Coordinates of C-alpha atoms in Angstrom, one line a residue:
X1 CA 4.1 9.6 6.8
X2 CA 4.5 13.5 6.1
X3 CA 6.6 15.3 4.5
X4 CA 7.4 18.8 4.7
X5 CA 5.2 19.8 2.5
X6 CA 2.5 17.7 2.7
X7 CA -0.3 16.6 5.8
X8 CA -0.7 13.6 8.1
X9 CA -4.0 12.5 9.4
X10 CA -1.7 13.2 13.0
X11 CA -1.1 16.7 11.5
X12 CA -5.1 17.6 11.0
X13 CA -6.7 19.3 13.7
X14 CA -10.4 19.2 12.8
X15 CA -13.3 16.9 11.9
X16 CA -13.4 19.0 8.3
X17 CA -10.1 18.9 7.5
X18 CA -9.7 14.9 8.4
X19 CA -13.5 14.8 5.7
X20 CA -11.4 17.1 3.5
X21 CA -7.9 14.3 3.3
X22 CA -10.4 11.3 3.1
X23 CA -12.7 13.0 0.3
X24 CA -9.2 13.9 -1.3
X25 CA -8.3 10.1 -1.6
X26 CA -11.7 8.9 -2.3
X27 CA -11.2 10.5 -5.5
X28 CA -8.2 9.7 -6.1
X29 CA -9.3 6.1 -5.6
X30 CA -12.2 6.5 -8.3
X31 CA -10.1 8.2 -10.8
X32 CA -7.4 5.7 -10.7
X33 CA -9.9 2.6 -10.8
X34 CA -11.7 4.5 -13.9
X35 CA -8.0 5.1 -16.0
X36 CA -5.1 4.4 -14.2
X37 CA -2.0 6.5 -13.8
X38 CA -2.2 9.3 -16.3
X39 CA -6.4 9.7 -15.0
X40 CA -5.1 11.0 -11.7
X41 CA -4.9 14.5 -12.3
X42 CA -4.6 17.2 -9.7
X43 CA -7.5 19.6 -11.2
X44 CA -9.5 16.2 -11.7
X45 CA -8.5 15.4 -7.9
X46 CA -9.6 18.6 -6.8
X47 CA -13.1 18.6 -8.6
X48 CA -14.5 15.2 -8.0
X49 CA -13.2 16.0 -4.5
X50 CA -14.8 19.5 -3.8
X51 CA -11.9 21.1 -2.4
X52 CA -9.8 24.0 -4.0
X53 CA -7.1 23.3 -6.0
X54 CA -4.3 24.6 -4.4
X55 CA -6.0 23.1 -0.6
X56 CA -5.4 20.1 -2.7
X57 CA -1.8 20.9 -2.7
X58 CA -1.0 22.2 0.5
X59 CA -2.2 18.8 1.7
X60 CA -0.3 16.3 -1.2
X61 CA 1.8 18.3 -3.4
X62 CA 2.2 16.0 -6.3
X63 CA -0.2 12.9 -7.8
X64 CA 2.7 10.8 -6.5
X65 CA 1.8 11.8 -2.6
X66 CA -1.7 11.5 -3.4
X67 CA -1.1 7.7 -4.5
X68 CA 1.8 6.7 -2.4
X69 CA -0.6 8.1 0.6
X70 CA -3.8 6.4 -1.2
X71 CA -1.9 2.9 -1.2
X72 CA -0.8 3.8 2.5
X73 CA -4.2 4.2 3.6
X74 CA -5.3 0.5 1.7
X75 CA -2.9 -1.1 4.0
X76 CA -3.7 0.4 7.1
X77 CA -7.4 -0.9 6.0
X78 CA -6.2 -4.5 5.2
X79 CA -4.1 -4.8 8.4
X80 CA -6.7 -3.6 10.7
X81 CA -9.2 -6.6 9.4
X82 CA -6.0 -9.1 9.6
X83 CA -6.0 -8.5 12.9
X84 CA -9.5 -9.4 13.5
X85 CA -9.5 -12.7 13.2
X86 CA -6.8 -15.0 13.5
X87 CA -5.1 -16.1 9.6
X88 CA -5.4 -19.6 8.6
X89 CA -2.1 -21.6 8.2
X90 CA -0.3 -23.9 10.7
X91 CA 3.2 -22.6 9.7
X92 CA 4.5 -19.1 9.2
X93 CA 5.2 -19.6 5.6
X94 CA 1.0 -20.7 4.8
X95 CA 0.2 -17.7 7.2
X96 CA 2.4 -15.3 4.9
X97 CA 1.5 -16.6 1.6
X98 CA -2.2 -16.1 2.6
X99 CA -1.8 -12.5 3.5
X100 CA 0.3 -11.9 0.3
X101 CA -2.3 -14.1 -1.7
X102 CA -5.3 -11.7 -0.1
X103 CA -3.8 -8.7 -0.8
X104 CA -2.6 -9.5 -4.4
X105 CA -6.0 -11.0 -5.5
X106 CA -8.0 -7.5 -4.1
X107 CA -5.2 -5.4 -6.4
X108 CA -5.3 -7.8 -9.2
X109 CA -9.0 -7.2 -9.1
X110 CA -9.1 -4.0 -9.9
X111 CA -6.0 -3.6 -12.8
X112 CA -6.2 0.5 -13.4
X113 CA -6.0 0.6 -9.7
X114 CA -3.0 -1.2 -9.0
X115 CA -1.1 -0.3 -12.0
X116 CA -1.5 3.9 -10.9
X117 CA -0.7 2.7 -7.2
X118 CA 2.4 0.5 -8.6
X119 CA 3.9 3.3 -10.6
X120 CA 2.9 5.6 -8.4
X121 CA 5.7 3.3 -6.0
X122 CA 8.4 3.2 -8.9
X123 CA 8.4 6.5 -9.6
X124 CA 8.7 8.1 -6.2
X125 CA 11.6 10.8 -5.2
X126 CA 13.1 11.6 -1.9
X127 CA 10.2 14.2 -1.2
X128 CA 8.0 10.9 -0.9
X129 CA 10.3 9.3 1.3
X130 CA 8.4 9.5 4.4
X131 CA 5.1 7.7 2.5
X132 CA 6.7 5.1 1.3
X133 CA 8.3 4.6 4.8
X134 CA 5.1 4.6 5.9
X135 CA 4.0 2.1 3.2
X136 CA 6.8 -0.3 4.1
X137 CA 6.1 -0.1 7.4
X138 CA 2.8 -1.6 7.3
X139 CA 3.3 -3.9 4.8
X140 CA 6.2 -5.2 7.5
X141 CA 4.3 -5.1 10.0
X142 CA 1.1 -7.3 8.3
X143 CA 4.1 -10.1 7.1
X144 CA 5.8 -10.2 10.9
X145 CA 1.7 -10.5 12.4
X146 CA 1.1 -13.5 10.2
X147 CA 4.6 -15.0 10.4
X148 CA 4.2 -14.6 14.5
X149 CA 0.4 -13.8 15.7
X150 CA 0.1 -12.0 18.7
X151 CA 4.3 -11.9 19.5
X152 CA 4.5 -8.6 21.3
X153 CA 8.4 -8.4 20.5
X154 CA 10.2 -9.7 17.3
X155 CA 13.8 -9.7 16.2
X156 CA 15.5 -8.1 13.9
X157 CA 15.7 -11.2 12.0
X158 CA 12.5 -11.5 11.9
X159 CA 11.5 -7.9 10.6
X160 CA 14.5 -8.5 7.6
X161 CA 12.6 -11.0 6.3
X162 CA 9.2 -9.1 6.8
X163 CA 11.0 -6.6 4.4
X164 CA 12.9 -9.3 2.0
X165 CA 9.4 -10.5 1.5
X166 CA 7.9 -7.4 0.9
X167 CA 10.4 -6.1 -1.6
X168 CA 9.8 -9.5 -3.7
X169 CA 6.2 -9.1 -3.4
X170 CA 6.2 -5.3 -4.9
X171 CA 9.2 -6.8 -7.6
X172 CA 6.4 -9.3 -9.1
X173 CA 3.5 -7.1 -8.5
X174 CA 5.4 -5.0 -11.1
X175 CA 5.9 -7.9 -13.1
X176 CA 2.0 -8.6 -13.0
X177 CA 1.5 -4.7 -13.8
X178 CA 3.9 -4.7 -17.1
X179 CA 2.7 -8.0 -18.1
X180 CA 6.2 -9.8 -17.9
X181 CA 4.4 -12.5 -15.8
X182 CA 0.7 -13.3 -15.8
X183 CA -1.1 -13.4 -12.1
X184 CA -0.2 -17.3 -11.6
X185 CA 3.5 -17.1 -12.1
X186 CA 3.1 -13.7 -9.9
X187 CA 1.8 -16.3 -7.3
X188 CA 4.3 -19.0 -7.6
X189 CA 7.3 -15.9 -7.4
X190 CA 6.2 -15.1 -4.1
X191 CA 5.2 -18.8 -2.8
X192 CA 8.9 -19.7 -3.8
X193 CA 10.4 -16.6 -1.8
X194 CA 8.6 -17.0 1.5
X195 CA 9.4 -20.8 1.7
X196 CA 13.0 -20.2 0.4
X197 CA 12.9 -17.6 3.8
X198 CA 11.2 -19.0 6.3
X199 CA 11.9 -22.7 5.5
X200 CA 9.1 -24.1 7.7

């Protein structure tokens, strides 16, 4: 999840400096929720996060690591408590649509959020290639969980979809975002996709 230029929670040595990366994305968190996109200033970041500004960049050199790792960081959250308990849904397709379902409603609730996290996605460059590796990674790895709970291998196959599923998923997320298609129709999109995939 690092570039050259930019930090891993692997990559931080000390108690401070892991307080230092998670005040860091607190705020960008708050900032984002309170405005969006363009409220996700570095100087802002900085502030509302006590560090110094250039700290801030020597651990996330642009606003675009600091929400692409922010988004990161919501996913490792949301798979950890999907592995909990087990997901409701006899087939693969009702286990997938549940997890997409969660994870959609808790961005949809919180619109300035997900629309700084979503273009934050869109707008990324190859120096962000390693976060939003990182990003797809976990988002593959909470569809193959719910399409096969517990498996402790999975084919190839099975990770394609994972990844079909998650690019349709981020396609009408930024639908929702632009307001091309209103939170329902976002739901039915994906509904459509997984059972056109998995045909359980």
């Amino acid at each position: 999840m690092s570039t050259a230029n930019s930090l891993t929670v692997e990559d931080l040595g000390s108690a401070a400096q892991r307080d230092r990366r998670k005040r860091i994305l607190d705020a960008t968190y708050e900032l984002a929720s309170e405005g969006g996109f363009d409220a996700v200033q570095m100087r802002a970041v900085a502030d509302k996060a006590d560090v110094a500004l250039g700290t801030l960049y020597r651990y996330f050199p642009s606003k675009i690591h600091l929400l692409v790792s922010a988004l990161g960081r919501e996913f490792e959250r949301a798979e950890a408590l999907l592995r909990e308990k087990p997901i409701p849904g006899d087939t693969a397709s009702e286990r997938v649509i549940y997890v997409l379902k969660k994870t959609t409603r808790g961005l949809q609730g919180d619109p300035h959020l997900t629309e700084a996290l979503t273009r934050a996605f869109m707008f990324a460059d190859a120096t962000v290639a390693n976060e939003i590796h990182a990003v797809g990674m976990l988002m593959t790895s909470m569809l193959t969980h719910a399409m096969h709970p517990g498996a402790t291998e999975l084919t190839e196959h099975d990770v394609a979809i994972a990844r079909v599923v998650g690019d349709v998923w981020l396609s009408a997320l930024v639908a929702w975002v632009t307001g091309r298609s209103t939170a329902a129709e976002t739901s039915a999109h994906m509904e459509t996709a997984v059972h056109l995939l998995l045909r359980d």
